[in-house]
Amino acid sequence: MLAGQTSTAQLFDNSGSFHEDQQTHRVALMVPLYLELVNDDFCDEAPNNKMLQTKPFSFLHFYEGFMLAADSMANSRGMNLEIKVYDVDNDVNKAVEAIADPWLTKADVIVGPFYIKPFEKVMKFASDNDILIVNPITQRSNIIDNQPNVIKVKPSFDSQLDHLEMLIRDYYHSNSIFIISKDGIADADMISRINEIAERHMDPLSYVPNKEVIKVIKKHQTRWKFLNVEFDEFDYHTDNRRLDIDSLKKVIDDSTAFANRIININYDRDSLKIVSEYASTMRNNLFVVYGNDKMFANEIVNKVTKLTEYFPLTVVMMPEWSKFDRIFNENLMKMKAIYVDDNYIDYQSIRVMSFIKKFRKKYGTEPQVYAYQGFDIGWYFLNALNDHGREFTANLDGYNITLLHSEFHFERKNEDSGFENRFWNVYQFMGYNKMIIKPLLRQSDAEETNGYEMKGVFYDER
């Protein structure tokens, strides 16, 4: 289907009968296709990898994934759809041309545009005509301010803190917590909020049985002997304190209390020197690392990997470390690295394997990330439209269905704002697998899980 053309999807139920009396839903899809670049020379060129990097292929998989979702709604739910696709990239004039189409005034939902300036132009049109508009790609939260018709799919970095709170509250409250930022001044607001979360949930003390303390000390002393390292057999340093080994042996059935601390580290100023002084060898240490710089990420991974030889630790990497390549999986496993990611594709999932098979059959290529995003957005909003009609936002905050690469948990800031997805995938490297981390089920807050699939376990391999 060419951009700008109308395609009325003749959707049938399993008996092959067309529902003439069933409501037809109108959906507009505004995707950057750059059709002006698809000339005769482009079409005559032999397919190659260089061609796949050109603009016309940038978001093509999103369109293809969305249309697969539309096909699935036709085949599985008998939904009548009229979909119109517009080629709208970062040229505002294309947005102006699109909203001049009289057909668009009767649309139920507009998906796109992808770029912010054209989106703002179409957003005003949608508001004036009371049409729901979905932004599939921006993380800017301000686009939903005073815009009740806007639905923002990409979660903002701000909402990662909800998931960090879950991690500390459920699993790392008995750890000392090292909050590491590349530049503590530039990231001051976020670091302050991370501190507040840690203070809210961290236990003041952790108690370790003396039998376990002695066991750890003996293990280290055996290693030091092997390495010919001098040490005091009766004193041992951990948690910024000295332990008297003879005294511990006298109360072997008792426990030792260790203070949990929050240590803030400005990496540009302090490096990681303070870690060796305050980290614990007796229990896990949680490192929350915040920074967007790739060089910083690589340095942290290399240095923290060396620290794992001395200290048990877990590293939470924020905000988007999943986007950094060339980080060795062996290092991530040693650090028990935790990522917060808006995309998580489980290639062992039956749903994902089925999608890949259908995508290959229809389009003759492997689906990329945008294909999964396009399918999920299509599948979610077409189902919502089919189930609840044009006013589906009345049910959006509790509307959770199974998707391919993530989940959508939409919330409003207030009654005048639009909806924003607050969900991030939280997963940890365990062995060579990525394990999804889920909140623990507690009776007191069973109704506050915001759509998490609760299984009462830490690791759930999808």
Coordinates of C-alpha atoms in Angstrom, one line a residue:
M1 CA 0.0 0.0 0.0
L2 CA 1.5 3.3 -1.0
A3 CA 1.7 6.2 1.5
G4 CA -1.2 8.5 1.1
Q5 CA -3.5 5.9 -0.3
T6 CA -6.5 4.5 1.5
S7 CA -6.7 0.8 2.1
T8 CA -10.0 -0.6 3.4
A9 CA -9.1 -3.9 5.0
Q10 CA -11.7 -6.5 4.1
L11 CA -11.6 -8.4 7.3
F12 CA -13.4 -11.7 7.7
D13 CA -14.1 -14.1 10.5
N14 CA -13.1 -17.7 10.4
S15 CA -16.1 -18.6 8.3
G16 CA -15.0 -16.2 5.6
S17 CA -18.0 -13.9 6.0
F18 CA -17.5 -10.2 5.8
H19 CA -19.2 -8.2 8.6
E20 CA -21.1 -5.5 6.6
D21 CA -22.9 -4.4 9.8
Q22 CA -19.8 -4.3 11.9
Q23 CA -18.2 -0.9 12.7
T24 CA -15.2 0.1 10.6
H25 CA -12.4 1.7 12.5
R26 CA -10.2 4.3 10.8
V27 CA -6.5 4.4 11.7
A28 CA -3.9 6.7 10.3
L29 CA -0.3 5.7 10.3
M30 CA 2.3 8.4 9.8
V31 CA 5.7 6.8 9.1
P32 CA 9.0 8.3 7.7
L33 CA 9.2 6.4 4.4
Y34 CA 11.1 9.0 2.3
L35 CA 9.3 8.0 -0.8
E36 CA 10.7 10.9 -2.8
L37 CA 14.0 9.0 -2.6
V38 CA 12.5 5.8 -4.1
N39 CA 13.1 6.7 -7.7
D40 CA 13.9 4.5 -10.7
D41 CA 17.6 4.4 -10.0
F42 CA 16.9 3.3 -6.4
C43 CA 14.5 0.5 -7.5
D44 CA 16.9 -0.7 -10.2
E45 CA 19.9 -1.0 -7.8
A46 CA 20.7 -4.6 -6.8
P47 CA 19.9 -5.2 -3.1
N48 CA 22.9 -4.8 -0.8
N49 CA 23.7 -4.0 2.8
K50 CA 24.5 -0.3 1.9
M51 CA 20.9 0.1 0.5
L52 CA 19.5 -1.2 3.8
Q53 CA 21.2 1.8 5.6
T54 CA 19.3 4.4 3.4
K55 CA 16.5 6.5 4.7
P56 CA 13.6 4.6 3.0
F57 CA 14.5 1.6 5.0
S58 CA 14.9 3.4 8.4
F59 CA 11.4 2.8 9.6
L60 CA 10.1 0.4 7.0
H61 CA 10.0 -2.5 9.5
F62 CA 7.8 -0.5 11.9
Y63 CA 5.2 -0.2 9.1
E64 CA 5.6 -3.9 8.2
G65 CA 5.2 -5.0 11.9
F66 CA 2.1 -2.7 12.3
M67 CA 0.5 -4.2 9.2
L68 CA 1.1 -7.7 10.5
A69 CA -0.8 -6.8 13.6
A70 CA -3.6 -5.5 11.5
D71 CA -3.7 -8.7 9.5
S72 CA -3.8 -10.7 12.8
M73 CA -6.7 -8.6 14.0
A74 CA -8.5 -9.4 10.8
N75 CA -7.9 -13.1 11.0
S76 CA -8.3 -13.6 14.8
R77 CA -10.9 -11.1 15.7
G78 CA -12.8 -10.2 12.5
M79 CA -12.0 -6.5 13.0
N80 CA -13.0 -4.1 10.2
L81 CA -10.2 -1.6 9.5
E82 CA -9.6 1.3 7.2
I83 CA -5.9 2.1 7.4
K84 CA -4.3 5.1 5.6
V85 CA -0.6 5.5 5.6
Y86 CA 1.2 8.8 5.2
D87 CA 4.8 9.4 4.4
V88 CA 5.7 12.0 7.1
D89 CA 9.3 12.4 8.2
N90 CA 11.1 15.4 9.8
D91 CA 9.7 17.7 7.1
V92 CA 6.9 19.7 8.7
N93 CA 5.4 20.4 5.2
K94 CA 4.6 16.7 4.9
A95 CA 2.6 16.9 8.2
V96 CA 0.8 20.0 6.9
E97 CA -0.1 18.1 3.7
A98 CA -1.3 15.1 5.7
I99 CA -3.6 17.0 7.9
A100 CA -5.2 18.7 4.9
D101 CA -6.7 15.4 3.9
P102 CA -10.4 15.4 4.8
W103 CA -10.3 11.7 5.5
L104 CA -8.1 12.3 8.5
T105 CA -10.8 14.3 10.4
K106 CA -12.8 11.1 10.8
A107 CA -9.9 8.9 12.0
D108 CA -10.2 7.1 15.4
V109 CA -6.5 7.0 16.0
I110 CA -3.3 8.5 14.5
V111 CA 0.0 6.7 15.1
G112 CA 2.9 9.1 14.5
P113 CA 4.6 11.2 13.3
F114 CA 7.9 10.0 14.6
Y115 CA 9.8 13.4 14.6
I116 CA 8.9 16.0 17.2
K117 CA 8.1 19.1 15.0
P118 CA 5.8 17.3 12.6
F119 CA 4.2 15.5 15.6
E120 CA 3.5 18.8 17.3
K121 CA 1.7 20.0 14.1
V122 CA -0.4 16.8 13.9
M123 CA -1.0 16.8 17.7
K124 CA -2.7 20.2 17.5
F125 CA -4.9 18.9 14.6
A126 CA -5.8 15.8 16.6
S127 CA -6.7 18.0 19.6
D128 CA -8.9 20.2 17.5
N129 CA -10.7 17.2 16.0
D130 CA -10.8 15.1 19.2
I131 CA -8.7 12.3 17.7
L132 CA -6.4 10.1 19.8
I133 CA -2.7 10.4 18.7
V134 CA 0.0 7.9 19.6
N135 CA 3.7 9.0 19.8
P136 CA 5.8 5.8 19.2
I137 CA 9.3 7.1 19.7
T138 CA 10.0 10.1 21.9
Q139 CA 11.0 9.9 25.5
R140 CA 10.1 13.5 26.2
S141 CA 7.4 13.6 28.9
N142 CA 6.3 17.2 28.2
I143 CA 4.5 16.2 25.0
I144 CA 1.6 14.9 27.2
D145 CA 1.3 18.0 29.3
N146 CA -2.2 19.5 28.8
Q147 CA -2.7 17.1 25.9
P148 CA -5.3 14.5 27.0
N149 CA -5.5 13.1 23.5
V150 CA -1.8 12.1 23.4
I151 CA -0.5 8.6 24.3
K152 CA 3.3 8.3 24.7
V153 CA 4.6 4.8 24.2
K154 CA 8.2 5.2 25.1
P155 CA 8.8 5.4 28.8
S156 CA 10.8 8.3 30.2
F157 CA 14.0 7.9 32.2
D158 CA 12.1 9.3 35.1
S159 CA 9.9 6.2 35.3
Q160 CA 13.0 3.9 35.7
L161 CA 13.1 5.0 39.3
D162 CA 9.9 3.1 39.9
H163 CA 11.7 -0.1 38.9
L164 CA 14.9 0.8 40.9
E165 CA 12.7 1.2 43.9
M166 CA 11.3 -2.3 43.4
L167 CA 14.8 -3.7 43.2
I168 CA 16.1 -2.1 46.4
R169 CA 12.8 -2.7 48.3
D170 CA 12.5 -6.3 47.4
Y171 CA 16.0 -7.6 46.9
Y172 CA 18.8 -5.2 47.9
H173 CA 17.6 -3.5 51.1
S174 CA 20.3 -5.3 53.2
N175 CA 23.2 -4.1 51.0
S176 CA 25.5 -1.1 51.2
I177 CA 24.6 1.0 48.1
F178 CA 27.2 2.8 46.0
I179 CA 25.6 5.4 43.8
I180 CA 28.1 6.2 41.0
S181 CA 27.7 9.0 38.5
K182 CA 30.0 10.3 35.8
D183 CA 29.3 13.9 36.9
G184 CA 27.5 14.3 40.2
I185 CA 26.8 17.9 39.4
A186 CA 25.2 17.4 36.0
D187 CA 23.1 14.5 37.3
A188 CA 22.4 16.0 40.7
D189 CA 18.6 15.8 40.5
M190 CA 18.6 12.1 39.5
I191 CA 21.3 11.2 42.0
S192 CA 19.3 12.9 44.7
R193 CA 16.2 10.9 43.9
I194 CA 18.2 7.6 43.8
N195 CA 19.5 8.5 47.3
E196 CA 15.9 9.1 48.5
I197 CA 14.9 5.7 47.3
A198 CA 17.9 4.0 49.0
E199 CA 17.2 5.8 52.2
R200 CA 13.6 4.8 52.2
H201 CA 14.1 1.1 51.8
M202 CA 17.6 0.3 53.1
D203 CA 18.0 -1.7 56.4
P204 CA 20.2 0.2 58.9
L205 CA 22.0 -3.0 59.8
S206 CA 22.7 -6.4 58.3
Y207 CA 23.4 -9.5 60.5
V208 CA 25.8 -12.1 59.2
P209 CA 26.3 -15.4 61.2
N210 CA 29.8 -15.6 62.7
K211 CA 30.2 -19.0 61.1
E212 CA 29.8 -17.4 57.7
V213 CA 32.1 -14.5 58.7
I214 CA 34.9 -16.9 59.7
K215 CA 34.3 -19.0 56.5
V216 CA 34.8 -15.9 54.3
I217 CA 37.9 -14.8 56.2
K218 CA 39.5 -18.3 55.9
K219 CA 38.8 -18.3 52.2
H220 CA 40.5 -15.0 51.7
Q221 CA 43.5 -15.9 53.9
T222 CA 44.0 -19.1 52.0
R223 CA 44.1 -17.2 48.8
W224 CA 46.5 -14.6 50.2
K225 CA 48.9 -17.4 51.3
F226 CA 48.8 -18.9 47.9
L227 CA 49.7 -15.4 46.4
N228 CA 52.3 -14.8 49.1
V229 CA 50.5 -11.7 50.3
E230 CA 51.3 -10.5 53.8
F231 CA 48.4 -10.2 56.2
D232 CA 47.5 -10.2 59.9
E233 CA 46.0 -13.6 60.9
F234 CA 44.0 -12.0 63.7
D235 CA 42.7 -8.9 62.1
Y236 CA 40.5 -8.6 59.1
H237 CA 39.2 -5.5 57.3
T238 CA 35.8 -5.1 55.7
D239 CA 33.0 -2.5 55.8
N240 CA 35.4 0.2 56.9
R241 CA 36.0 -1.7 60.2
R242 CA 38.4 -4.2 61.7
L243 CA 37.2 -7.7 62.8
D244 CA 39.0 -9.5 65.7
I245 CA 39.0 -13.1 64.6
D246 CA 39.7 -14.6 68.0
S247 CA 36.7 -12.7 69.4
L248 CA 34.5 -14.0 66.6
K249 CA 35.5 -17.6 67.3
K250 CA 34.5 -17.2 70.9
V251 CA 30.9 -16.4 69.9
I252 CA 30.8 -18.6 66.8
D253 CA 27.0 -19.2 67.2
D254 CA 26.2 -15.5 67.3
S255 CA 26.0 -13.0 64.5
T256 CA 27.9 -9.8 63.6
A257 CA 26.1 -6.6 62.7
F258 CA 27.3 -4.6 59.7
A259 CA 26.1 -1.1 59.0
N260 CA 24.6 -0.5 55.6
R261 CA 25.7 2.8 54.0
I262 CA 24.9 4.9 51.0
I263 CA 28.1 6.0 49.4
N264 CA 27.9 8.6 46.6
I265 CA 30.8 8.6 44.1
N266 CA 31.4 11.3 41.5
Y267 CA 33.5 9.3 39.1
D268 CA 35.2 12.2 37.3
R269 CA 36.4 13.5 40.7
D270 CA 36.8 10.4 42.9
S271 CA 37.2 7.4 40.6
L272 CA 36.4 4.2 42.6
K273 CA 39.1 4.4 45.2
I274 CA 36.6 4.7 48.1
V275 CA 34.9 1.4 47.2
S276 CA 37.7 -0.8 48.7
E277 CA 37.4 1.1 52.0
Y278 CA 33.6 0.8 52.5
A279 CA 32.6 -2.3 50.4
S280 CA 31.7 -5.5 52.2
T281 CA 33.2 -8.9 51.7
M282 CA 30.5 -10.5 53.9
R283 CA 27.4 -9.7 51.9
N284 CA 26.4 -8.3 48.6
N285 CA 27.1 -4.7 47.6
L286 CA 24.8 -2.9 45.2
F287 CA 26.3 -0.5 42.7
V288 CA 23.8 1.9 41.0
V289 CA 25.6 3.5 38.1
Y290 CA 24.1 6.4 36.2
G291 CA 25.6 7.9 33.1
N292 CA 25.0 8.1 29.3
D293 CA 28.7 8.2 28.2
K294 CA 30.0 5.1 26.4
M295 CA 33.6 5.7 27.5
F296 CA 32.4 6.0 31.1
A297 CA 30.4 2.8 30.7
N298 CA 33.4 0.9 29.5
E299 CA 35.7 2.2 32.2
I300 CA 33.1 1.3 34.9
V301 CA 32.7 -2.2 33.5
N302 CA 36.4 -2.8 33.4
K303 CA 37.1 -1.5 36.9
V304 CA 34.1 -3.1 38.6
T305 CA 34.9 -6.4 37.0
K306 CA 38.2 -6.4 38.8
L307 CA 36.4 -5.5 42.1
T308 CA 34.4 -8.7 41.8
E309 CA 37.5 -10.7 42.6
Y310 CA 37.3 -9.2 46.1
F311 CA 33.7 -8.2 46.8
P312 CA 30.3 -9.8 46.0
L313 CA 28.4 -7.2 44.1
T314 CA 25.5 -6.4 41.7
V315 CA 25.5 -3.5 39.3
V316 CA 22.4 -1.7 38.1
M317 CA 23.2 0.1 34.9
M318 CA 21.1 3.3 34.1
P319 CA 19.7 4.8 32.1
E320 CA 20.3 3.1 28.7
W321 CA 23.4 0.8 29.0
S322 CA 21.7 -1.8 26.8
K323 CA 22.4 0.5 23.9
F324 CA 26.2 0.2 24.4
D325 CA 27.8 -2.5 22.4
R326 CA 31.2 -4.3 22.9
I327 CA 30.6 -4.9 26.6
F328 CA 31.7 -8.5 27.2
N329 CA 29.1 -10.8 28.5
E330 CA 31.7 -12.4 30.8
N331 CA 32.0 -9.1 32.6
L332 CA 28.3 -8.6 32.8
M333 CA 27.9 -12.0 34.3
K334 CA 30.7 -11.4 36.9
M335 CA 28.9 -8.2 37.9
K336 CA 25.5 -9.8 38.0
A337 CA 24.6 -6.8 35.8
I338 CA 21.0 -5.5 35.8
Y339 CA 19.7 -3.6 32.8
V340 CA 16.6 -1.4 32.6
D341 CA 15.5 -1.6 29.0
D342 CA 12.5 -0.6 27.0
N343 CA 13.1 -3.5 24.6
Y344 CA 13.4 -7.1 25.6
I345 CA 13.0 -9.7 22.9
D346 CA 13.0 -13.3 24.1
Y347 CA 13.9 -15.3 20.9
Q348 CA 12.9 -18.6 22.7
S349 CA 9.3 -17.4 23.2
I350 CA 6.7 -19.2 21.1
R351 CA 5.1 -15.8 20.3
V352 CA 8.3 -14.3 19.1
M353 CA 9.2 -17.4 17.0
S354 CA 5.8 -17.3 15.4
F355 CA 6.1 -13.6 14.6
I356 CA 9.5 -14.1 13.0
K357 CA 8.2 -16.9 10.9
K358 CA 5.2 -14.8 9.7
F359 CA 7.5 -11.8 9.1
R360 CA 9.9 -13.8 7.0
K361 CA 7.1 -15.3 5.0
K362 CA 5.5 -12.0 4.2
Y363 CA 8.5 -9.7 3.8
G364 CA 11.3 -12.1 3.0
T365 CA 13.7 -10.7 5.6
E366 CA 14.5 -10.9 9.3
P367 CA 12.5 -8.5 11.6
Q368 CA 14.5 -5.8 13.3
V369 CA 13.6 -4.0 16.5
Y370 CA 11.2 -1.5 14.8
A371 CA 9.3 -4.5 13.5
Y372 CA 8.5 -5.7 17.0
Q373 CA 7.7 -2.2 18.1
G374 CA 5.4 -1.7 15.2
F375 CA 3.6 -5.0 15.8
D376 CA 3.2 -4.3 19.5
I377 CA 1.8 -0.8 19.0
G378 CA -0.6 -2.1 16.3
W379 CA -1.6 -5.1 18.3
Y380 CA -2.2 -3.1 21.5
F381 CA -4.1 -0.2 20.2
L382 CA -6.1 -2.1 17.6
N383 CA -7.2 -4.5 20.3
A384 CA -8.1 -1.6 22.6
L385 CA -10.1 0.1 19.8
N386 CA -11.9 -3.2 19.0
D387 CA -12.7 -3.9 22.6
H388 CA -13.7 -0.5 23.8
G389 CA -14.2 1.7 20.8
R390 CA -13.0 5.2 20.2
E391 CA -13.2 6.0 23.9
F392 CA -10.8 3.3 24.9
T393 CA -8.7 5.7 27.0
A394 CA -11.3 5.4 29.7
N395 CA -9.9 1.9 30.3
L396 CA -6.3 2.4 29.3
D397 CA -4.7 2.6 32.7
G398 CA -5.8 -1.0 33.4
Y399 CA -5.6 -2.4 29.9
N400 CA -2.7 -4.9 29.8
I401 CA -2.3 -7.5 27.1
T402 CA 0.6 -9.8 26.1
L403 CA 3.0 -8.2 23.6
L404 CA 6.3 -9.3 21.9
H405 CA 9.0 -7.0 23.2
S406 CA 7.7 -5.1 26.3
E407 CA 4.6 -4.2 28.2
F408 CA 2.5 -1.0 28.1
H409 CA 1.4 0.4 31.5
F410 CA -0.1 3.7 30.8
E411 CA -0.7 6.4 33.4
R412 CA -1.8 10.1 33.4
K413 CA 0.1 12.7 35.3
N414 CA -3.2 14.4 36.0
E415 CA -6.7 14.7 34.5
D416 CA -5.5 17.3 31.9
S417 CA -2.5 15.3 30.7
G418 CA -2.2 12.6 28.1
F419 CA -1.0 9.0 28.9
E420 CA 2.6 7.9 29.3
N421 CA 3.9 4.3 29.4
R422 CA 5.7 3.7 32.7
F423 CA 7.0 0.2 32.0
W424 CA 10.6 -0.8 31.6
N425 CA 11.9 -4.4 31.3
V426 CA 14.3 -5.2 34.2
Y427 CA 16.6 -8.1 33.5
Q428 CA 19.8 -9.6 34.9
F429 CA 22.7 -11.5 33.3
M430 CA 22.8 -14.9 34.9
G431 CA 25.1 -17.3 33.2
Y432 CA 24.7 -16.7 29.5
N433 CA 21.0 -15.9 29.9
K434 CA 19.0 -12.8 30.6
M435 CA 16.6 -13.3 33.4
I436 CA 13.6 -11.0 33.9
I437 CA 13.4 -9.7 37.5
K438 CA 9.9 -9.5 38.9
P439 CA 8.6 -7.9 42.1
L440 CA 8.0 -10.1 45.1
L441 CA 4.4 -10.7 45.9
R442 CA 3.5 -9.3 49.3
Q443 CA 0.0 -9.5 50.7
S444 CA 0.0 -5.8 51.7
D445 CA 0.7 -4.4 48.2
A446 CA -0.8 -7.1 46.0
E447 CA -3.1 -4.5 44.5
E448 CA -0.2 -2.1 43.7
T449 CA 1.7 -4.2 41.2
N450 CA 0.7 -2.0 38.2
G451 CA 0.4 -4.9 35.9
Y452 CA 3.5 -7.0 36.8
E453 CA 3.1 -10.7 36.3
M454 CA 3.6 -11.8 39.9
K455 CA 5.2 -15.2 40.5
G456 CA 6.7 -14.7 43.9
V457 CA 10.2 -15.5 42.6
F458 CA 13.3 -13.4 41.8
Y459 CA 14.3 -15.0 38.5
D460 CA 11.8 -16.0 35.9
E461 CA 13.3 -17.2 32.6
R462 CA 11.0 -16.3 29.7

